[in-house]
Coordinates of C-alpha atoms and ligand atoms in Angstrom, one line a residue:
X294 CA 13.4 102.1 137.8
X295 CA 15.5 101.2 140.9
X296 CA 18.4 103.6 141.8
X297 CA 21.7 101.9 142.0
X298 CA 25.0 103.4 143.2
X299 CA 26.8 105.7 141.2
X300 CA 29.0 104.3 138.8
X301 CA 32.5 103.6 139.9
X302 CA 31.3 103.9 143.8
X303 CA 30.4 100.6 145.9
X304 CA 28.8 99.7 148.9
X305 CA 30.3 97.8 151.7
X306 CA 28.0 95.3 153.0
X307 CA 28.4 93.9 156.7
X308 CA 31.0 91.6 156.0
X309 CA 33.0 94.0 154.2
X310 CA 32.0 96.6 156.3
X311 CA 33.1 94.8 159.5
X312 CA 36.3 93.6 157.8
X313 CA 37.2 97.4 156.8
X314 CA 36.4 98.2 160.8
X315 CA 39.3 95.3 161.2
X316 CA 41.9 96.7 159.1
X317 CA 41.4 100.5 160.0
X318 CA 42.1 99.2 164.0
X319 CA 44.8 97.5 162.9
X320 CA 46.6 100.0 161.0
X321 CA 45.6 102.3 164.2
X322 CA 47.5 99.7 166.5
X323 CA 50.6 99.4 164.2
X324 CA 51.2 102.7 163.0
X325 CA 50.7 103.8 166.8
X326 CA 53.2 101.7 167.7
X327 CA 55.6 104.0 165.4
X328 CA 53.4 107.0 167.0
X329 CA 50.9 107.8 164.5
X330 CA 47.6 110.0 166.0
X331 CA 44.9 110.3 164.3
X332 CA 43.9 112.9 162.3
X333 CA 40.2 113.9 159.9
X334 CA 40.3 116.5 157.8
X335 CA 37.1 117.6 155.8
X336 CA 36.5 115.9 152.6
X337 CA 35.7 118.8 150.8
X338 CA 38.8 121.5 150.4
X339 CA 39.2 124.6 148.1
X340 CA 39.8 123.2 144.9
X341 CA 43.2 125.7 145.2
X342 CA 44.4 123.8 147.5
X343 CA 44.7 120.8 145.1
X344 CA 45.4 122.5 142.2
X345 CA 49.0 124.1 144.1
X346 CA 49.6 120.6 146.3
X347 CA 49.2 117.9 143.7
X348 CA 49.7 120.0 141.0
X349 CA 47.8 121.5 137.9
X350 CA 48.9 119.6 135.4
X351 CA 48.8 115.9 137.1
X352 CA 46.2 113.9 136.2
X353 CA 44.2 114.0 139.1
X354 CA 43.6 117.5 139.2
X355 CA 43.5 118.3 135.7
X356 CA 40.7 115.7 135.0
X357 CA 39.7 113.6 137.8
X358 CA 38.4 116.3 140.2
X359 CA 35.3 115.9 141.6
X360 CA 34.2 119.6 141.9
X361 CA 31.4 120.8 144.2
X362 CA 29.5 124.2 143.9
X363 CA 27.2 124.5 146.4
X364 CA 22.8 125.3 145.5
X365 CA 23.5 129.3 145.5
X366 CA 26.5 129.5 143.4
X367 CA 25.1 127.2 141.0
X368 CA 22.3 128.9 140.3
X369 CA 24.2 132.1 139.5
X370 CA 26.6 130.2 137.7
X371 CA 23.9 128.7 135.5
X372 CA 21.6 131.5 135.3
X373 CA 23.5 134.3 135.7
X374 CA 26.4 133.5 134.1
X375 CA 28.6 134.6 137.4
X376 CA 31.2 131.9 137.8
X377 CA 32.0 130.9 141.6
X378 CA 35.1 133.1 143.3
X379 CA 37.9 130.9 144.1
X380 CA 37.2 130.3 147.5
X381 CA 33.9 129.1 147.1
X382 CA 35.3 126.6 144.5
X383 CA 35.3 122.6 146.5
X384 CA 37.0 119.7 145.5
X385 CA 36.2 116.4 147.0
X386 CA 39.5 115.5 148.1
X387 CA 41.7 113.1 145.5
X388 CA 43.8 112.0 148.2
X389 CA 44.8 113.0 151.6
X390 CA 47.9 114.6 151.8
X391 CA 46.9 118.2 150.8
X392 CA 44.6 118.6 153.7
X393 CA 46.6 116.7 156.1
X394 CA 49.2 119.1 155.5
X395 CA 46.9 122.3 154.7
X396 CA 45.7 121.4 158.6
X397 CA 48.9 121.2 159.7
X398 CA 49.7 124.3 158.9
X399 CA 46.5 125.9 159.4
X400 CA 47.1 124.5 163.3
X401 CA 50.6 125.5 163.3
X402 CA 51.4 121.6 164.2
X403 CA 54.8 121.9 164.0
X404 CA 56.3 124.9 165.4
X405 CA 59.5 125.6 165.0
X406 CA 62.0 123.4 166.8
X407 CA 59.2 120.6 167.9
X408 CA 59.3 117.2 167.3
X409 CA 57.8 115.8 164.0
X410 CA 53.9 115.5 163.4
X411 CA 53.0 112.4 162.6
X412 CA 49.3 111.5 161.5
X413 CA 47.2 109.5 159.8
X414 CA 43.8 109.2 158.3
X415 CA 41.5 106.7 157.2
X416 CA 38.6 107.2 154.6
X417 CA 37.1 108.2 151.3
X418 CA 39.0 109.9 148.7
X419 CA 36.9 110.3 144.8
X420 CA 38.4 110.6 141.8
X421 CA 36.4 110.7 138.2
X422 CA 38.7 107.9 136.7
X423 CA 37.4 105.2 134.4
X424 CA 36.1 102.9 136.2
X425 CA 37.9 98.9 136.4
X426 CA 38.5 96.3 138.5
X427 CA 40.5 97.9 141.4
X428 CA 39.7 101.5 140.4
X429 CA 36.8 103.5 141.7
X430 CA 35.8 107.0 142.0
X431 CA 35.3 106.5 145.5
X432 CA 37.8 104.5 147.2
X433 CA 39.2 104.3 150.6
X434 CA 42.5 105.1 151.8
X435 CA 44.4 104.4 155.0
X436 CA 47.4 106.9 154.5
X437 CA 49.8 108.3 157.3
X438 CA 51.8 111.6 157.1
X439 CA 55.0 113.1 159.0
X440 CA 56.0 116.9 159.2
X441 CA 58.9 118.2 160.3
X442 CA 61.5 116.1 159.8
X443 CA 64.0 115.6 156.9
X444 CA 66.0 112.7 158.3
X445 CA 66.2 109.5 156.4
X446 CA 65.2 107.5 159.3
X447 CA 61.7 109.0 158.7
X448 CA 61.8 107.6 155.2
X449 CA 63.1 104.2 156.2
X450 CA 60.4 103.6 159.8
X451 CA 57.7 104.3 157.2
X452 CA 58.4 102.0 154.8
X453 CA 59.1 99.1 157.3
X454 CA 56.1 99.8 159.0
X455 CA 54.0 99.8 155.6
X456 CA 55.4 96.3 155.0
X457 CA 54.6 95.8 158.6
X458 CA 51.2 96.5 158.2
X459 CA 50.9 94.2 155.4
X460 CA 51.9 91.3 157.1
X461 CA 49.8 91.8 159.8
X462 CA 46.6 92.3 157.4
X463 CA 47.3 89.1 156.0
X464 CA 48.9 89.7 152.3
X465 CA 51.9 87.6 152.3
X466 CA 55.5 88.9 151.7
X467 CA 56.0 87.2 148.5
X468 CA 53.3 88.4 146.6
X469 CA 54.7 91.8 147.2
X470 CA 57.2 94.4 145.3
X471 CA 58.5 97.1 146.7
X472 CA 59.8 99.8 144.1
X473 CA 62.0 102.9 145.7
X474 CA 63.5 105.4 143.5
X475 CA 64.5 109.0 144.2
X476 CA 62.7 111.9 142.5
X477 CA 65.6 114.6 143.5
X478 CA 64.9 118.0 144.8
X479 CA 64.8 121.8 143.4
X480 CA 68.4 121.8 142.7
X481 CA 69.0 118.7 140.9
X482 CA 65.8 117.8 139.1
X483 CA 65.6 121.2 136.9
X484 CA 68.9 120.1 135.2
X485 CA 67.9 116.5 135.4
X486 CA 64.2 117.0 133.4
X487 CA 65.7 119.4 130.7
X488 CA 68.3 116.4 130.0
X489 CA 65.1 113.8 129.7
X490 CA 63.3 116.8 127.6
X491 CA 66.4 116.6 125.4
X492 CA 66.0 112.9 125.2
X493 CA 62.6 112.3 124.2
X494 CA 62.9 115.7 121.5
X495 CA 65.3 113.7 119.7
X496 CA 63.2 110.5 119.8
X497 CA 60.2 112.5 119.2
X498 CA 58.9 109.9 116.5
X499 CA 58.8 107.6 118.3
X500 CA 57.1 108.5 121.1
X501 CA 53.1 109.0 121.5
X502 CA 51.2 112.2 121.6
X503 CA 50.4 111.8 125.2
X504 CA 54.2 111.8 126.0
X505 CA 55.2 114.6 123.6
X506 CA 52.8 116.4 125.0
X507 CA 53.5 115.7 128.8
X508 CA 57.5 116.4 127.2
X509 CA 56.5 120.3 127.6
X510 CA 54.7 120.2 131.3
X511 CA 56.7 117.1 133.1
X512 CA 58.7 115.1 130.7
X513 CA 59.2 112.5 133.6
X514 CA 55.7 111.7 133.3
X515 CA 56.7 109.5 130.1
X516 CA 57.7 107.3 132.2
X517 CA 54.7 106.2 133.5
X518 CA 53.2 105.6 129.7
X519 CA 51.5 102.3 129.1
X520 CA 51.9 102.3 125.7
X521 CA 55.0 99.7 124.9
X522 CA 57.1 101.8 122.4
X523 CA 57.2 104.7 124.7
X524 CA 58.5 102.5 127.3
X525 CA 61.2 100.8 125.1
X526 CA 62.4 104.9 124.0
X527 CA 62.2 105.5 127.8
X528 CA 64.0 102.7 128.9
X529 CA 67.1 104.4 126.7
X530 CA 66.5 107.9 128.7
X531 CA 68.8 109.3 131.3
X532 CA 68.2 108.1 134.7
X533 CA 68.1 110.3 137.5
X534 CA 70.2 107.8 140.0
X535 CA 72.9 109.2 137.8
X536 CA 72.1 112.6 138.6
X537 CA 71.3 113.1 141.8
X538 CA 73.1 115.8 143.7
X539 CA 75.1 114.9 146.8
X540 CA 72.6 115.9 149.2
X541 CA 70.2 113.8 147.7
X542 CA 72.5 111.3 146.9
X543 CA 73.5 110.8 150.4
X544 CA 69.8 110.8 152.0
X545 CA 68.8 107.5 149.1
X546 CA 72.5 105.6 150.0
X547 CA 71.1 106.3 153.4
X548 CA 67.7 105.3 153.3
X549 CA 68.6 102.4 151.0
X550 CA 70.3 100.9 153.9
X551 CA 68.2 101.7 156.6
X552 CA 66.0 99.3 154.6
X553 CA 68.5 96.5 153.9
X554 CA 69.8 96.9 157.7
X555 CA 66.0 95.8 158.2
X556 CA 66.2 93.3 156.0
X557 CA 63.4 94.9 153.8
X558 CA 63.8 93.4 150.5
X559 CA 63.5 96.5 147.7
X560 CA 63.5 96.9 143.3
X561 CA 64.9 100.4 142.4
X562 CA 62.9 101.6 139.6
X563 CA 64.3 104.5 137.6
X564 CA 60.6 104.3 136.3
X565 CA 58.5 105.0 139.7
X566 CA 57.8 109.2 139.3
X567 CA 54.1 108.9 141.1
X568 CA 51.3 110.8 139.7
X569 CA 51.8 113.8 142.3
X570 CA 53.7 116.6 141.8
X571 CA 54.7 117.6 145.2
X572 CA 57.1 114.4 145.9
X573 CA 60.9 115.1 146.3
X574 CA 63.8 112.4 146.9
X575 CA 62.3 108.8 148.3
X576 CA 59.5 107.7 146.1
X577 CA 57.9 104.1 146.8
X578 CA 55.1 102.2 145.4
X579 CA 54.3 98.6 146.4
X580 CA 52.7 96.3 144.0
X581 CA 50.7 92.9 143.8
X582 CA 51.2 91.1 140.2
X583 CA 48.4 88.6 140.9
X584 CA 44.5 88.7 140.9
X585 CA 44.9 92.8 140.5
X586 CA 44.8 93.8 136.5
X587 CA 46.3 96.6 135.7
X588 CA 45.9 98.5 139.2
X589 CA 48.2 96.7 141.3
X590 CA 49.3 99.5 143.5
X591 CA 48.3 98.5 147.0
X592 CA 50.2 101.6 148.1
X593 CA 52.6 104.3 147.1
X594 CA 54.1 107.4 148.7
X595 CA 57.2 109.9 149.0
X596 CA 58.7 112.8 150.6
X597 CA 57.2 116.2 150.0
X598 CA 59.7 118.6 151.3
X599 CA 58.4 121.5 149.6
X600 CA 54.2 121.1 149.8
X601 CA 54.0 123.2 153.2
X602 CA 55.2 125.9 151.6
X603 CA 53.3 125.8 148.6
X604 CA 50.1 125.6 150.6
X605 CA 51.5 128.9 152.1
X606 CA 53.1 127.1 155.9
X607 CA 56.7 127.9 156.5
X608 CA 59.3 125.5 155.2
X609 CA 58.0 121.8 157.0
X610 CA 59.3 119.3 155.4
X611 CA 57.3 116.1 155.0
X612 CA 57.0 112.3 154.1
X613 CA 54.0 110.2 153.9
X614 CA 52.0 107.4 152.1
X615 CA 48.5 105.7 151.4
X616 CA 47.2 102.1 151.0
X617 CA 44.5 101.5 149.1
X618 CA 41.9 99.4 150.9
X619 CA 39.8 97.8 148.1
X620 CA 43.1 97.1 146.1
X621 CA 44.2 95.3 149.6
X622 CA 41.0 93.1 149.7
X623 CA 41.9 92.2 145.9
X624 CA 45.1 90.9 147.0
X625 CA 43.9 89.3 149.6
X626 CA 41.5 87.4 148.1
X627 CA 43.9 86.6 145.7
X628 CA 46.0 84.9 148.2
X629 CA 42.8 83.0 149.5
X630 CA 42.6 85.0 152.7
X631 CA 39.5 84.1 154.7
X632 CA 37.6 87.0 155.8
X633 CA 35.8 87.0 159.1
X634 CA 31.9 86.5 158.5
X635 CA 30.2 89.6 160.2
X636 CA 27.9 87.7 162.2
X637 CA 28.2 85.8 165.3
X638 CA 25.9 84.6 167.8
X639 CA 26.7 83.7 171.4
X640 CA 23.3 82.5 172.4
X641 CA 19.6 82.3 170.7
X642 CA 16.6 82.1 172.7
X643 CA 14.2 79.7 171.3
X644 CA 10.3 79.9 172.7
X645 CA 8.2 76.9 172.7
X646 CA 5.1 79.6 172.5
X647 CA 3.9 82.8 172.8
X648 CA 3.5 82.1 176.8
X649 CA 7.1 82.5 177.2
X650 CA 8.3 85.0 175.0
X651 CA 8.0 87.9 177.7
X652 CA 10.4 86.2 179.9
X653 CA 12.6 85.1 176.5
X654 CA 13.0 88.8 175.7
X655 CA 14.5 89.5 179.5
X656 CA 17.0 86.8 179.1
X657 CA 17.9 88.5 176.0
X658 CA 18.6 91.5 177.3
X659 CA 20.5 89.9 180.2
X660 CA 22.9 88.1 178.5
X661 CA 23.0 91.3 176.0
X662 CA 23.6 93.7 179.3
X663 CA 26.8 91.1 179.6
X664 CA 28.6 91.9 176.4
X665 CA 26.9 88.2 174.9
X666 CA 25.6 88.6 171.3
X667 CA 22.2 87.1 171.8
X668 CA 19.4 87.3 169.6
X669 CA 15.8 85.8 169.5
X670 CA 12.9 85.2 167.2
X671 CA 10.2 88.5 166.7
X672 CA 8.2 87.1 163.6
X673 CA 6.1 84.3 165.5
X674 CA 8.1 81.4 163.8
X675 CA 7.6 77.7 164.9
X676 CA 10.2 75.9 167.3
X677 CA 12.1 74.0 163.9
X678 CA 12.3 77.6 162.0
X679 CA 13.8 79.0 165.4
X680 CA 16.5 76.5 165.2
X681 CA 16.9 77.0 161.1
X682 CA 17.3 80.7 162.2
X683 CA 19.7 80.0 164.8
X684 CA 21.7 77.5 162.3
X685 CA 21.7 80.9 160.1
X686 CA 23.3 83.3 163.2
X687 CA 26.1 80.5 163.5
X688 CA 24.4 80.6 167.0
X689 CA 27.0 78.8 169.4
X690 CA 24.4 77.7 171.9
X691 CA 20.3 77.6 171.8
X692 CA 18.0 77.9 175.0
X693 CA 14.9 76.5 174.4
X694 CA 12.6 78.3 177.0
X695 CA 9.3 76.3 177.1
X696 CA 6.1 76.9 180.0
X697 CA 7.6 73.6 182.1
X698 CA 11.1 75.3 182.0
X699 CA 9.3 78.2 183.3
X700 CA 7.6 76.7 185.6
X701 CA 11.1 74.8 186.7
X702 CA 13.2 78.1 186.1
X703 CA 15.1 76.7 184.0
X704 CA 16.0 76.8 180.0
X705 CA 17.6 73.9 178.5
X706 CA 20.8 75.1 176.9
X707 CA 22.2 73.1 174.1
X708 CA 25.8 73.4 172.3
X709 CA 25.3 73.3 168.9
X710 CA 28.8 72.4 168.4
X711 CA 28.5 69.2 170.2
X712 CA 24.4 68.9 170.1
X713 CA 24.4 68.2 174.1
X714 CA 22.1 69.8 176.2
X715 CA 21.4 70.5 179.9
X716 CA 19.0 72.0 182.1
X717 CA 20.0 75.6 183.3
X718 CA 18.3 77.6 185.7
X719 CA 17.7 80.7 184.1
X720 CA 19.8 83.4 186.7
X721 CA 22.6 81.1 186.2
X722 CA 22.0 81.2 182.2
X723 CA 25.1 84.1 182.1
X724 CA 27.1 82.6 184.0
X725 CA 27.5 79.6 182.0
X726 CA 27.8 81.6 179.0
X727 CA 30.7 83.0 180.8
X728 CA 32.2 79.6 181.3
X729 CA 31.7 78.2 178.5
X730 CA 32.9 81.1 175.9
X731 CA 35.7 82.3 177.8
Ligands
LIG1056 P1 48.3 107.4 145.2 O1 49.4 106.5 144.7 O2 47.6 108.3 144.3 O3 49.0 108.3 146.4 O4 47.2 106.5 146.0 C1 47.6 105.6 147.0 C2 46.9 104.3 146.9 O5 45.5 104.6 146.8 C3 47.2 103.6 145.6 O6 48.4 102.8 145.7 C4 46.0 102.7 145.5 O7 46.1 101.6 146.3 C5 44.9 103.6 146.0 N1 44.1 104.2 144.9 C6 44.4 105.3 144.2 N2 43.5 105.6 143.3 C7 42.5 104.6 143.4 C8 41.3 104.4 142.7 N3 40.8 105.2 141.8 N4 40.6 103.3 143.1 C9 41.0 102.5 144.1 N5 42.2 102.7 144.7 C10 42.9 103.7 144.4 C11 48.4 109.2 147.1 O8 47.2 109.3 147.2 C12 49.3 110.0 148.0 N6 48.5 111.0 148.8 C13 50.1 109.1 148.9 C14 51.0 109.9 149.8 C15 50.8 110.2 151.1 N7 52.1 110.4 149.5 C16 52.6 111.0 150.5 N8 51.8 110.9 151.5

């Protein structure tokens, strides 16, 4: 039986492929712009490192961690019953912000007193969800991430240059929502979770098990719940823009307009608390109602004040988010984008015979050696099946090299835009490419 890809994973084909080459180098040129440098990071990490980052009881690191044991500790494990240290426990990375910020403090990025770090990264992340439309196990993120700086202006450039990026890529402003809401920090959101804790104990009837039992490890979570009774309870519960402390209070007001002084049109959602753990004060998420399903989030992020120091760095505080590029080519498509076709063909050399394929092949490689995208037959076919082939390429121009031209020098080039043709001798075959293309 054939061997398909794993379940929940997906190849990218050459059009895709080339059209994920596209949007990487665009979010390169824009978030350079804000002065963003690139950063890779392994994809494997200790598993520790996710399970203090994102947190042990989210989601995504309580059950949708891809764990890797490498061919010597799993043979122990299995036959000997000797379970793998903690170090030699690997995750394949969930998402990318753990690392980023694991190698930022493994590299001492941002020494005291310097200006913020600001990266980004572009690439697989796996997580062992159930499978759907928009949700994969491996998926590929574009995500960017800034240490050092605390500073609401940090919060504000990155969401403006998110919803700059969007526009550039192509998925129009209106099929957009932005959602902001502020998670608090270590002195307000203690007080503020036992409150919600309170909340949902007295409406514990009314509430699923899923929630009651997120109420004892992160009652916010309930939030989040799909299921529509939980939501109409939650909907009643306290909201934490009503308790925010003043410090926290101040850096939202501020934030908020930052964005409005950019004219960036927002929702605040009391709802938005993010599957991570690590976020503190600005949480976003932007969403896409149409031609997505349930997964709509084409990107979300936050700050994360406190995650250097939980991956053991010195305090570094820290903002950042990720896009999701397959959820991006959903929306796209469902705003009738037209994606570039991977191929294109400057020039096809078509041989009348075999007599004239040795020269054919040098003209190739000419017009190759001069950044043209030039291709020829190599299976033997007859002159129409050349042309059928160079229909295929979307060849802009044909030259038919025959044993007159050769004699002559010349090929005869013909526009298969405009189906004329002339007679070109064959040093000066470049040149007109030149000419004509640019
Ligand atoms: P996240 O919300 O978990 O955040 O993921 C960011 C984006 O990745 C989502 O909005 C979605 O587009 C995409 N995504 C997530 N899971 C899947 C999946 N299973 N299949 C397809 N696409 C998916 C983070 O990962 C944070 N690290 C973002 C961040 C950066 N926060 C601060 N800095």
């Amino acid at each position: 039986m054939a061997i398909n890809a794993p379940k929940g994973t997906r190849d990218l084909l050459p059009d895709q492929a080339l059209f994920w080459n596209q949007f990487r180098q665009t979010a390169t040129d824009v978030f350079g712009v804000y002065g963003y440098l690139p950063i890779e990071t392994p994809l494997i990490e200790q598993t520790e490192l996710f399970v203090r980052g994102i947190g042990e009881a989210t989601d995504v690191v309580s059950k949708e961690m891809f764990t890797a044991i490498s061919g010597e500790n799993l043979r122990r494990w299995v036959e000997e019953g000797e379970a793998p240290d903690a170090k030699s426990r690997l995750s394949l990375r969930p998402e990318g912000t753990a690392g980023t910020v694991r190698a930022v403090v493994q590299h001492d990025l941002v020494p005291q007193g310097a200006a913020p770090a600001k990266l980004m990264y572009a690439g697989p992340m796996f997580r062992a969800e159930r499978p759907q439309k928009g949700r994969y196990r491996q998926f590929t993120q574009i995500g960017v991430e800034c240490l050092g700086a605390e500073e609401p202006t940090i919060d504000a450039e990155a969401i403006i240059m998110l919803m700059r990026f969007y526009e550039k890529v192509g998925i129009p402003r209106d099929a957009i929502r932005l959602l902001l809401n502020s998670m608090g920090c270590e002195q307000c959101r203690p007080a503020y979770r036992d409150r919600v804790k309170a909340y949902m104990d007295e409406r514990a009837g009314e509430l699923c098990g899923t929630c009651m039992a997120r109420a004892e490890v992160n009652p916010l979570r309930a939030f989040d719940c799909k299921n529509q009774a939980c939501a109409a309870v939650m909907a009643g519960a306290p909201k934490i823009s009503d308790h925010l402390c003043d410090d926290c209070r101040e850096h939202y007001e501020a934030v908020k307009a930052l964005l409005d002084g950019a004219g960036v049109v927002y929702e605040e959602d009391y709802k938005l608390v993010r599957g991570l753990d690590y976020y503190t004060r600005t949480v976003f998420e932007v969403q896409v109602d149409d031609g997505m399903g349930a997964q709509n989030a084409i990107g979300g992020g936050g700050r994360y004040d406190k995650l250097a120091e939980e991956v053991g760095g010195r305090p570094t505080p820290g903002l950042g988010f990720a896009l999701g590029f397959e959820r991006c080519v959903l929306a796209l498509e469902a705003a009738g984008h037209e994606f570039p076709r991977a191929q294109r063909c400057d020039l096809f050399v078509a041989c009348v015979d075999d007599l004239v394929r040795a020269r054919a092949f040098a003209l190739v490689q000419e017009c190759r050696d001069a950044g043209f995208i030039c291709e020829m037959d190599h299976q033997k076919r007859s002159l129409k099946s050349q042309f059928k082939l160079a229909d295929k390429l979307g060849a802009a121009r044909v030259a038919v090299l025959g044993p007159d031209e050769l004699a002559e020098g010349v090929a005869t080039l013909r526009d298969m835009g405009t189906h004329t043709e002339a007679k070109v001798r064959l040093d000066e075959v470049v040149g007109e490419l030149g000419r004509a293309i640019l």
